[in-house]
Amino acid sequence: MKANTPDGDNAHEKAAEMAQEDDHLLRLTAAGALSPDYRVSAGTYEGGRWLAVNWIDGAPLWRAFALARGPEGDRAAVRPWLTGIARSWTEHLARMHAADWAHADVQPTNTLVTNDGQAAVIDYALACGPGDARPVPYRGAFTHTTAPELATAILTTPADTHIQAQPAADIWSLGASLFWCWTGQRPVPYDDTTDRLEKLAAIAKGTTTALRDVRAWPFPEFEKAITACLAPDPADRPTAKELTAAW
């Protein structure tokens, strides 16, 4: 359940964001990109707005990958578990992308790993779709998983300009999330105290840390797929459909 605080300083913005997410859920469901069971209901109350979605019992990606981050993760059972999570994640993104939508906020906290080793994607407030007459312009999402082309657009356009995220940006964010949660290191290095715009400038350069230098144990097939996702040129990245077949 999401609900804004009517008396809060950003009550109007939060209400607009929830209304936008509800619209996205309805449209994604109609397009066959999202299960009709996900959205439960939505409405308003005394100047506030609420949105209810189906509860997903799962662990955030970072917590789920804890074992895999250390040397003890180098075991036969972990490899198919990792690729199974990645495959189910790209299957979901492939359905969105086939409907001309981008999730636009692919990141570890928006991906839950269920007990059966499947990835469940949540939070569609920032999604970008066809014919998007949205009240809240998209200006990027979680900084550390922002694709280089989005970082460039954020830095070179006015703050109130909507940036239409494309499916290829989701793929970079997917690779960045897997890189980060598997190695414990973000793919683009910068100090945590760095200003957001400086972080985006570093990401916009398109250079990432070599995965082999920071992972605790080798997994060549997984490394190859993640590295392909992090190609600086969107045209060089695999599609979600191609990744689903490759994991």
PDB file of C-alpha atoms in Angstrom:
ATOM      1  CA  MET A   1       0.000   0.000   0.000  1.00  0.00           C
ATOM      2  CA  LYS A   2       1.257   3.480  -0.930  1.00  0.00           C
ATOM      3  CA  ALA A   3      -0.332   6.638   0.426  1.00  0.00           C
ATOM      4  CA  ASN A   4       0.746  10.252   0.521  1.00  0.00           C
ATOM      5  CA  THR A   5       0.530  12.535   3.541  1.00  0.00           C
ATOM      6  CA  PRO A   6      -2.019  15.249   2.671  1.00  0.00           C
ATOM      7  CA  ASP A   7      -0.364  17.767   5.003  1.00  0.00           C
ATOM      8  CA  GLY A   8       3.177  17.029   3.830  1.00  0.00           C
ATOM      9  CA  ASP A   9       5.315  19.559   1.989  1.00  0.00           C
ATOM     10  CA  ASN A  10       5.341  17.417  -1.156  1.00  0.00           C
ATOM     11  CA  ALA A  11       1.758  16.122  -0.921  1.00  0.00           C
ATOM     12  CA  HIS A  12       0.801  17.321  -4.406  1.00  0.00           C
ATOM     13  CA  GLU A  13       3.883  15.790  -6.041  1.00  0.00           C
ATOM     14  CA  LYS A  14       3.398  12.455  -4.282  1.00  0.00           C
ATOM     15  CA  ALA A  15      -0.284  12.372  -5.214  1.00  0.00           C
ATOM     16  CA  ALA A  16       0.584  13.091  -8.847  1.00  0.00           C
ATOM     17  CA  GLU A  17       3.228  10.368  -8.826  1.00  0.00           C
ATOM     18  CA  MET A  18       0.799   7.787  -7.438  1.00  0.00           C
ATOM     19  CA  ALA A  19      -1.863   8.761  -9.955  1.00  0.00           C
ATOM     20  CA  GLN A  20       0.755   8.380 -12.668  1.00  0.00           C
ATOM     21  CA  GLU A  21       1.791   4.941 -11.392  1.00  0.00           C
ATOM     22  CA  ASP A  22      -1.836   3.807 -11.289  1.00  0.00           C
ATOM     23  CA  ASP A  23      -2.269   4.934 -14.894  1.00  0.00           C
ATOM     24  CA  HIS A  24       0.884   3.035 -15.849  1.00  0.00           C
ATOM     25  CA  LEU A  25      -0.328  -0.136 -14.129  1.00  0.00           C
ATOM     26  CA  LEU A  26      -3.649  -0.016 -15.954  1.00  0.00           C
ATOM     27  CA  ARG A  27      -1.992   0.584 -19.312  1.00  0.00           C
ATOM     28  CA  LEU A  28       0.703  -2.059 -18.819  1.00  0.00           C
ATOM     29  CA  THR A  29      -1.937  -4.588 -17.804  1.00  0.00           C
ATOM     30  CA  ALA A  30      -4.038  -3.745 -20.856  1.00  0.00           C
ATOM     31  CA  ALA A  31      -0.950  -4.208 -23.052  1.00  0.00           C
ATOM     32  CA  GLY A  32      -0.302  -7.666 -21.581  1.00  0.00           C
ATOM     33  CA  ALA A  33       3.023  -6.552 -20.079  1.00  0.00           C
ATOM     34  CA  LEU A  34       1.906  -6.901 -16.468  1.00  0.00           C
ATOM     35  CA  SER A  35      -0.162  -9.514 -14.658  1.00  0.00           C
ATOM     36  CA  PRO A  36      -3.715  -8.315 -13.915  1.00  0.00           C
ATOM     37  CA  ASP A  37      -3.196  -9.634 -10.371  1.00  0.00           C
ATOM     38  CA  TYR A  38      -0.523  -7.033  -9.592  1.00  0.00           C
ATOM     39  CA  ARG A  39      -2.720  -3.942  -9.233  1.00  0.00           C
ATOM     40  CA  VAL A  40      -5.355  -4.285  -6.506  1.00  0.00           C
ATOM     41  CA  SER A  41      -7.057  -0.887  -6.329  1.00  0.00           C
ATOM     42  CA  ALA A  42      -6.511   2.863  -5.989  1.00  0.00           C
ATOM     43  CA  GLY A  43      -8.377   5.892  -4.754  1.00  0.00           C
ATOM     44  CA  THR A  44      -8.386   9.143  -2.799  1.00  0.00           C
ATOM     45  CA  TYR A  45      -9.123  10.147   0.774  1.00  0.00           C
ATOM     46  CA  GLU A  46      -9.481  13.558   2.455  1.00  0.00           C
ATOM     47  CA  GLY A  47      -7.058  15.243   0.114  1.00  0.00           C
ATOM     48  CA  GLY A  48      -4.764  12.231  -0.107  1.00  0.00           C
ATOM     49  CA  ARG A  49      -4.247   9.422  -2.605  1.00  0.00           C
ATOM     50  CA  TRP A  50      -3.536   5.710  -2.151  1.00  0.00           C
ATOM     51  CA  LEU A  51      -2.501   2.804  -4.353  1.00  0.00           C
ATOM     52  CA  ALA A  52      -2.615  -0.877  -3.414  1.00  0.00           C
ATOM     53  CA  VAL A  53      -0.716  -3.612  -5.246  1.00  0.00           C
ATOM     54  CA  ASN A  54      -0.341  -7.329  -4.654  1.00  0.00           C
ATOM     55  CA  TRP A  55       2.153  -8.223  -1.907  1.00  0.00           C
ATOM     56  CA  ILE A  56       5.221 -10.058  -3.217  1.00  0.00           C
ATOM     57  CA  ASP A  57       7.071 -12.144  -0.663  1.00  0.00           C
ATOM     58  CA  GLY A  58      10.702 -11.716  -1.624  1.00  0.00           C
ATOM     59  CA  ALA A  59      14.075 -10.315  -0.604  1.00  0.00           C
ATOM     60  CA  PRO A  60      15.594  -7.196  -2.203  1.00  0.00           C
ATOM     61  CA  LEU A  61      18.284  -8.108  -4.721  1.00  0.00           C
ATOM     62  CA  TRP A  62      21.194  -6.854  -2.588  1.00  0.00           C
ATOM     63  CA  ARG A  63      20.194  -9.000   0.372  1.00  0.00           C
ATOM     64  CA  ALA A  64      19.429 -12.017  -1.803  1.00  0.00           C
ATOM     65  CA  PHE A  65      22.895 -11.858  -3.414  1.00  0.00           C
ATOM     66  CA  ALA A  66      24.773 -11.737  -0.080  1.00  0.00           C
ATOM     67  CA  LEU A  67      26.166 -15.269  -0.361  1.00  0.00           C
ATOM     68  CA  ALA A  68      27.203 -14.797  -3.991  1.00  0.00           C
ATOM     69  CA  ARG A  69      29.314 -11.723  -3.135  1.00  0.00           C
ATOM     70  CA  GLY A  70      31.915 -13.734  -1.240  1.00  0.00           C
ATOM     71  CA  PRO A  71      34.251 -16.620  -2.178  1.00  0.00           C
ATOM     72  CA  GLU A  72      31.826 -19.048  -0.539  1.00  0.00           C
ATOM     73  CA  GLY A  73      29.419 -18.284  -3.394  1.00  0.00           C
ATOM     74  CA  ASP A  74      31.668 -20.188  -5.793  1.00  0.00           C
ATOM     75  CA  ARG A  75      29.635 -23.379  -5.812  1.00  0.00           C
ATOM     76  CA  ALA A  76      27.699 -25.304  -8.422  1.00  0.00           C
ATOM     77  CA  ALA A  77      24.262 -24.589  -6.972  1.00  0.00           C
ATOM     78  CA  VAL A  78      24.745 -20.816  -7.006  1.00  0.00           C
ATOM     79  CA  ARG A  79      25.374 -20.496 -10.737  1.00  0.00           C
ATOM     80  CA  PRO A  80      21.954 -21.687 -11.977  1.00  0.00           C
ATOM     81  CA  TRP A  81      20.321 -19.734  -9.149  1.00  0.00           C
ATOM     82  CA  LEU A  82      21.960 -16.488 -10.348  1.00  0.00           C
ATOM     83  CA  THR A  83      21.108 -17.080 -13.986  1.00  0.00           C
ATOM     84  CA  GLY A  84      17.549 -18.061 -13.063  1.00  0.00           C
ATOM     85  CA  ILE A  85      17.053 -14.730 -11.326  1.00  0.00           C
ATOM     86  CA  ALA A  86      18.548 -12.853 -14.265  1.00  0.00           C
ATOM     87  CA  ARG A  87      16.456 -14.805 -16.782  1.00  0.00           C
ATOM     88  CA  SER A  88      13.146 -14.195 -15.004  1.00  0.00           C
ATOM     89  CA  TRP A  89      14.081 -10.511 -14.692  1.00  0.00           C
ATOM     90  CA  THR A  90      14.779 -10.145 -18.412  1.00  0.00           C
ATOM     91  CA  GLU A  91      11.610 -12.085 -19.269  1.00  0.00           C
ATOM     92  CA  HIS A  92       9.608  -9.442 -17.433  1.00  0.00           C
ATOM     93  CA  LEU A  93      11.485  -6.582 -19.085  1.00  0.00           C
ATOM     94  CA  ALA A  94      11.048  -8.244 -22.487  1.00  0.00           C
ATOM     95  CA  ARG A  95       7.255  -8.145 -22.069  1.00  0.00           C
ATOM     96  CA  MET A  96       7.400  -4.450 -21.206  1.00  0.00           C
ATOM     97  CA  HIS A  97       9.765  -3.654 -24.063  1.00  0.00           C
ATOM     98  CA  ALA A  98       7.638  -5.556 -26.570  1.00  0.00           C
ATOM     99  CA  ALA A  99       4.778  -3.212 -25.611  1.00  0.00           C
ATOM    100  CA  ASP A 100       7.078  -0.171 -26.199  1.00  0.00           C
ATOM    101  CA  TRP A 101       7.500   0.538 -22.495  1.00  0.00           C
ATOM    102  CA  ALA A 102      10.625   1.039 -20.412  1.00  0.00           C
ATOM    103  CA  HIS A 103      10.506   0.484 -16.651  1.00  0.00           C
ATOM    104  CA  ALA A 104      12.925   3.421 -16.274  1.00  0.00           C
ATOM    105  CA  ASP A 105      13.771   2.608 -12.637  1.00  0.00           C
ATOM    106  CA  VAL A 106      15.503  -0.762 -12.822  1.00  0.00           C
ATOM    107  CA  GLN A 107      17.549  -1.022  -9.633  1.00  0.00           C
ATOM    108  CA  PRO A 108      18.195  -3.428  -6.727  1.00  0.00           C
ATOM    109  CA  THR A 109      15.454  -2.124  -4.427  1.00  0.00           C
ATOM    110  CA  ASN A 110      12.833  -2.441  -7.176  1.00  0.00           C
ATOM    111  CA  THR A 111      13.649  -6.111  -7.738  1.00  0.00           C
ATOM    112  CA  LEU A 112      12.638  -8.786  -5.262  1.00  0.00           C
ATOM    113  CA  VAL A 113      13.912 -12.374  -5.318  1.00  0.00           C
ATOM    114  CA  THR A 114      11.216 -14.857  -4.336  1.00  0.00           C
ATOM    115  CA  ASN A 115      11.789 -18.130  -2.504  1.00  0.00           C
ATOM    116  CA  ASP A 116      11.731 -20.057  -5.773  1.00  0.00           C
ATOM    117  CA  GLY A 117      14.584 -17.966  -7.192  1.00  0.00           C
ATOM    118  CA  GLN A 118      12.545 -15.729  -9.479  1.00  0.00           C
ATOM    119  CA  ALA A 119      12.889 -11.965  -9.911  1.00  0.00           C
ATOM    120  CA  ALA A 120       9.788  -9.844  -9.323  1.00  0.00           C
ATOM    121  CA  VAL A 121       9.823  -6.252 -10.574  1.00  0.00           C
ATOM    122  CA  ILE A 122       7.962  -3.553  -8.627  1.00  0.00           C
ATOM    123  CA  ASP A 123       7.393   0.241  -8.702  1.00  0.00           C
ATOM    124  CA  TYR A 124       6.159   1.531 -12.057  1.00  0.00           C
ATOM    125  CA  ALA A 125       5.727   5.206 -11.169  1.00  0.00           C
ATOM    126  CA  LEU A 126       8.547   6.356 -13.454  1.00  0.00           C
ATOM    127  CA  ALA A 127       7.887   3.972 -16.348  1.00  0.00           C
ATOM    128  CA  CYS A 128       7.899   5.491 -19.830  1.00  0.00           C
ATOM    129  CA  GLY A 129       5.421   4.310 -22.434  1.00  0.00           C
ATOM    130  CA  PRO A 130       3.906   5.293 -25.776  1.00  0.00           C
ATOM    131  CA  GLY A 131       1.785   8.431 -25.892  1.00  0.00           C
ATOM    132  CA  ASP A 132       2.776   9.331 -22.361  1.00  0.00           C
ATOM    133  CA  ALA A 133       0.794  12.413 -21.248  1.00  0.00           C
ATOM    134  CA  ARG A 134       2.278  12.357 -17.775  1.00  0.00           C
ATOM    135  CA  PRO A 135       1.969  14.883 -14.932  1.00  0.00           C
ATOM    136  CA  VAL A 136       5.471  14.105 -13.613  1.00  0.00           C
ATOM    137  CA  PRO A 137       8.344  14.482 -16.111  1.00  0.00           C
ATOM    138  CA  TYR A 138      10.960  11.753 -16.055  1.00  0.00           C
ATOM    139  CA  ARG A 139      14.354  13.062 -14.955  1.00  0.00           C
ATOM    140  CA  GLY A 140      16.137   9.821 -14.231  1.00  0.00           C
ATOM    141  CA  ALA A 141      15.782   7.578 -11.201  1.00  0.00           C
ATOM    142  CA  PHE A 142      18.315   5.935  -8.887  1.00  0.00           C
ATOM    143  CA  THR A 143      21.643   7.590  -9.703  1.00  0.00           C
ATOM    144  CA  HIS A 144      23.906   4.525  -9.498  1.00  0.00           C
ATOM    145  CA  THR A 145      21.938   2.566 -12.105  1.00  0.00           C
ATOM    146  CA  THR A 146      21.304   5.435 -14.526  1.00  0.00           C
ATOM    147  CA  ALA A 147      22.333   4.602 -18.100  1.00  0.00           C
ATOM    148  CA  PRO A 148      24.965   6.892 -19.690  1.00  0.00           C
ATOM    149  CA  GLU A 149      22.578   8.292 -22.308  1.00  0.00           C
ATOM    150  CA  LEU A 150      20.058   9.227 -19.612  1.00  0.00           C
ATOM    151  CA  ALA A 151      22.808  10.798 -17.505  1.00  0.00           C
ATOM    152  CA  THR A 152      23.811  12.898 -20.513  1.00  0.00           C
ATOM    153  CA  ALA A 153      20.210  13.954 -21.161  1.00  0.00           C
ATOM    154  CA  ILE A 154      19.693  14.958 -17.524  1.00  0.00           C
ATOM    155  CA  LEU A 155      22.845  17.066 -17.588  1.00  0.00           C
ATOM    156  CA  THR A 156      22.036  18.818 -20.866  1.00  0.00           C
ATOM    157  CA  THR A 157      18.317  19.623 -20.551  1.00  0.00           C
ATOM    158  CA  PRO A 158      16.289  21.903 -18.245  1.00  0.00           C
ATOM    159  CA  ALA A 159      15.070  20.377 -14.999  1.00  0.00           C
ATOM    160  CA  ASP A 160      11.412  20.426 -16.096  1.00  0.00           C
ATOM    161  CA  THR A 161      12.033  18.685 -19.437  1.00  0.00           C
ATOM    162  CA  HIS A 162      10.674  15.154 -19.768  1.00  0.00           C
ATOM    163  CA  ILE A 163      13.219  12.562 -20.889  1.00  0.00           C
ATOM    164  CA  GLN A 164      11.692   9.518 -22.557  1.00  0.00           C
ATOM    165  CA  ALA A 165      13.611   6.489 -21.298  1.00  0.00           C
ATOM    166  CA  GLN A 166      14.089   3.713 -23.845  1.00  0.00           C
ATOM    167  CA  PRO A 167      14.319  -0.082 -23.324  1.00  0.00           C
ATOM    168  CA  ALA A 168      18.099  -0.025 -23.880  1.00  0.00           C
ATOM    169  CA  ALA A 169      18.451   2.130 -20.762  1.00  0.00           C
ATOM    170  CA  ASP A 170      16.698  -0.603 -18.746  1.00  0.00           C
ATOM    171  CA  ILE A 171      19.314  -3.063 -20.001  1.00  0.00           C
ATOM    172  CA  TRP A 172      22.198  -0.910 -18.742  1.00  0.00           C
ATOM    173  CA  SER A 173      20.422  -0.537 -15.398  1.00  0.00           C
ATOM    174  CA  LEU A 174      19.925  -4.303 -15.251  1.00  0.00           C
ATOM    175  CA  GLY A 175      23.643  -4.889 -15.846  1.00  0.00           C
ATOM    176  CA  ALA A 176      24.575  -2.247 -13.283  1.00  0.00           C
ATOM    177  CA  SER A 177      22.272  -3.808 -10.669  1.00  0.00           C
ATOM    178  CA  LEU A 178      23.651  -7.318 -11.219  1.00  0.00           C
ATOM    179  CA  PHE A 179      27.236  -6.005 -11.232  1.00  0.00           C
ATOM    180  CA  TRP A 180      26.704  -4.101  -7.990  1.00  0.00           C
ATOM    181  CA  CYS A 181      24.843  -6.812  -6.082  1.00  0.00           C
ATOM    182  CA  TRP A 182      27.227  -9.582  -7.181  1.00  0.00           C
ATOM    183  CA  THR A 183      30.527  -7.746  -6.609  1.00  0.00           C
ATOM    184  CA  GLY A 184      29.584  -5.275  -3.882  1.00  0.00           C
ATOM    185  CA  GLN A 185      31.000  -2.495  -6.093  1.00  0.00           C
ATOM    186  CA  ARG A 186      29.111  -0.055  -8.296  1.00  0.00           C
ATOM    187  CA  PRO A 187      30.130  -0.298 -11.969  1.00  0.00           C
ATOM    188  CA  VAL A 188      31.091   3.394 -12.132  1.00  0.00           C
ATOM    189  CA  PRO A 189      33.396   4.409  -9.268  1.00  0.00           C
ATOM    190  CA  TYR A 190      32.914   7.710  -7.433  1.00  0.00           C
ATOM    191  CA  ASP A 191      32.876   8.860  -3.837  1.00  0.00           C
ATOM    192  CA  ASP A 192      29.584   8.609  -1.966  1.00  0.00           C
ATOM    193  CA  THR A 193      29.855  12.264  -0.958  1.00  0.00           C
ATOM    194  CA  THR A 194      30.076  13.390  -4.593  1.00  0.00           C
ATOM    195  CA  ASP A 195      27.287  15.661  -5.810  1.00  0.00           C
ATOM    196  CA  ARG A 196      24.610  13.870  -7.892  1.00  0.00           C
ATOM    197  CA  LEU A 197      25.402  15.886 -11.015  1.00  0.00           C
ATOM    198  CA  GLU A 198      29.071  14.938 -10.709  1.00  0.00           C
ATOM    199  CA  LYS A 199      28.094  11.290 -10.358  1.00  0.00           C
ATOM    200  CA  LEU A 200      25.959  11.583 -13.479  1.00  0.00           C
ATOM    201  CA  ALA A 201      28.859  13.210 -15.320  1.00  0.00           C
ATOM    202  CA  ALA A 202      31.049  10.224 -14.414  1.00  0.00           C
ATOM    203  CA  ILE A 203      28.377   7.800 -15.631  1.00  0.00           C
ATOM    204  CA  ALA A 204      27.865   9.780 -18.853  1.00  0.00           C
ATOM    205  CA  LYS A 205      31.461   9.040 -19.876  1.00  0.00           C
ATOM    206  CA  GLY A 206      30.406   5.422 -20.415  1.00  0.00           C
ATOM    207  CA  THR A 207      33.417   3.879 -18.681  1.00  0.00           C
ATOM    208  CA  THR A 208      32.859   1.109 -16.138  1.00  0.00           C
ATOM    209  CA  THR A 209      35.111  -0.936 -13.868  1.00  0.00           C
ATOM    210  CA  ALA A 210      36.192  -4.263 -15.363  1.00  0.00           C
ATOM    211  CA  LEU A 211      34.037  -6.930 -13.758  1.00  0.00           C
ATOM    212  CA  ARG A 212      36.937  -9.385 -13.492  1.00  0.00           C
ATOM    213  CA  ASP A 213      38.786  -6.926 -11.236  1.00  0.00           C
ATOM    214  CA  VAL A 214      36.107  -6.819  -8.537  1.00  0.00           C
ATOM    215  CA  ARG A 215      34.159 -10.099  -8.558  1.00  0.00           C
ATOM    216  CA  ALA A 216      35.057 -12.612  -5.839  1.00  0.00           C
ATOM    217  CA  TRP A 217      34.962 -15.662  -8.125  1.00  0.00           C
ATOM    218  CA  PRO A 218      34.771 -16.321 -11.868  1.00  0.00           C
ATOM    219  CA  PHE A 219      31.542 -17.037 -13.723  1.00  0.00           C
ATOM    220  CA  PRO A 220      32.439 -16.362 -17.399  1.00  0.00           C
ATOM    221  CA  GLU A 221      28.944 -16.645 -18.910  1.00  0.00           C
ATOM    222  CA  PHE A 222      27.410 -14.371 -16.286  1.00  0.00           C
ATOM    223  CA  GLU A 223      30.258 -11.877 -16.597  1.00  0.00           C
ATOM    224  CA  LYS A 224      29.940 -11.785 -20.391  1.00  0.00           C
ATOM    225  CA  ALA A 225      26.222 -11.008 -20.251  1.00  0.00           C
ATOM    226  CA  ILE A 226      26.594  -8.304 -17.592  1.00  0.00           C
ATOM    227  CA  THR A 227      29.457  -6.664 -19.495  1.00  0.00           C
ATOM    228  CA  ALA A 228      27.348  -6.647 -22.674  1.00  0.00           C
ATOM    229  CA  CYS A 229      24.541  -4.885 -20.794  1.00  0.00           C
ATOM    230  CA  LEU A 230      26.966  -2.130 -19.770  1.00  0.00           C
ATOM    231  CA  ALA A 231      28.004  -1.206 -23.313  1.00  0.00           C
ATOM    232  CA  PRO A 232      28.172   2.613 -23.439  1.00  0.00           C
ATOM    233  CA  ASP A 233      26.371   2.747 -26.812  1.00  0.00           C
ATOM    234  CA  PRO A 234      22.711   1.688 -26.424  1.00  0.00           C
ATOM    235  CA  ALA A 235      22.805   0.104 -29.887  1.00  0.00           C
ATOM    236  CA  ASP A 236      25.525  -2.310 -28.720  1.00  0.00           C
ATOM    237  CA  ARG A 237      23.536  -3.707 -25.803  1.00  0.00           C
ATOM    238  CA  PRO A 238      21.568  -6.946 -26.110  1.00  0.00           C
ATOM    239  CA  THR A 239      17.803  -6.764 -25.960  1.00  0.00           C
ATOM    240  CA  ALA A 240      15.870  -8.246 -23.045  1.00  0.00           C
ATOM    241  CA  LYS A 241      14.673 -11.009 -25.369  1.00  0.00           C
ATOM    242  CA  GLU A 242      18.240 -11.840 -26.409  1.00  0.00           C
ATOM    243  CA  LEU A 243      19.362 -11.889 -22.780  1.00  0.00           C
ATOM    244  CA  THR A 244      16.538 -14.230 -21.810  1.00  0.00           C
ATOM    245  CA  ALA A 245      17.901 -16.749 -24.289  1.00  0.00           C
ATOM    246  CA  ALA A 246      21.536 -16.163 -23.257  1.00  0.00           C
ATOM    247  CA  TRP A 247      21.371 -16.589 -19.462  1.00  0.00           C
TER     248      TRP A 247
END
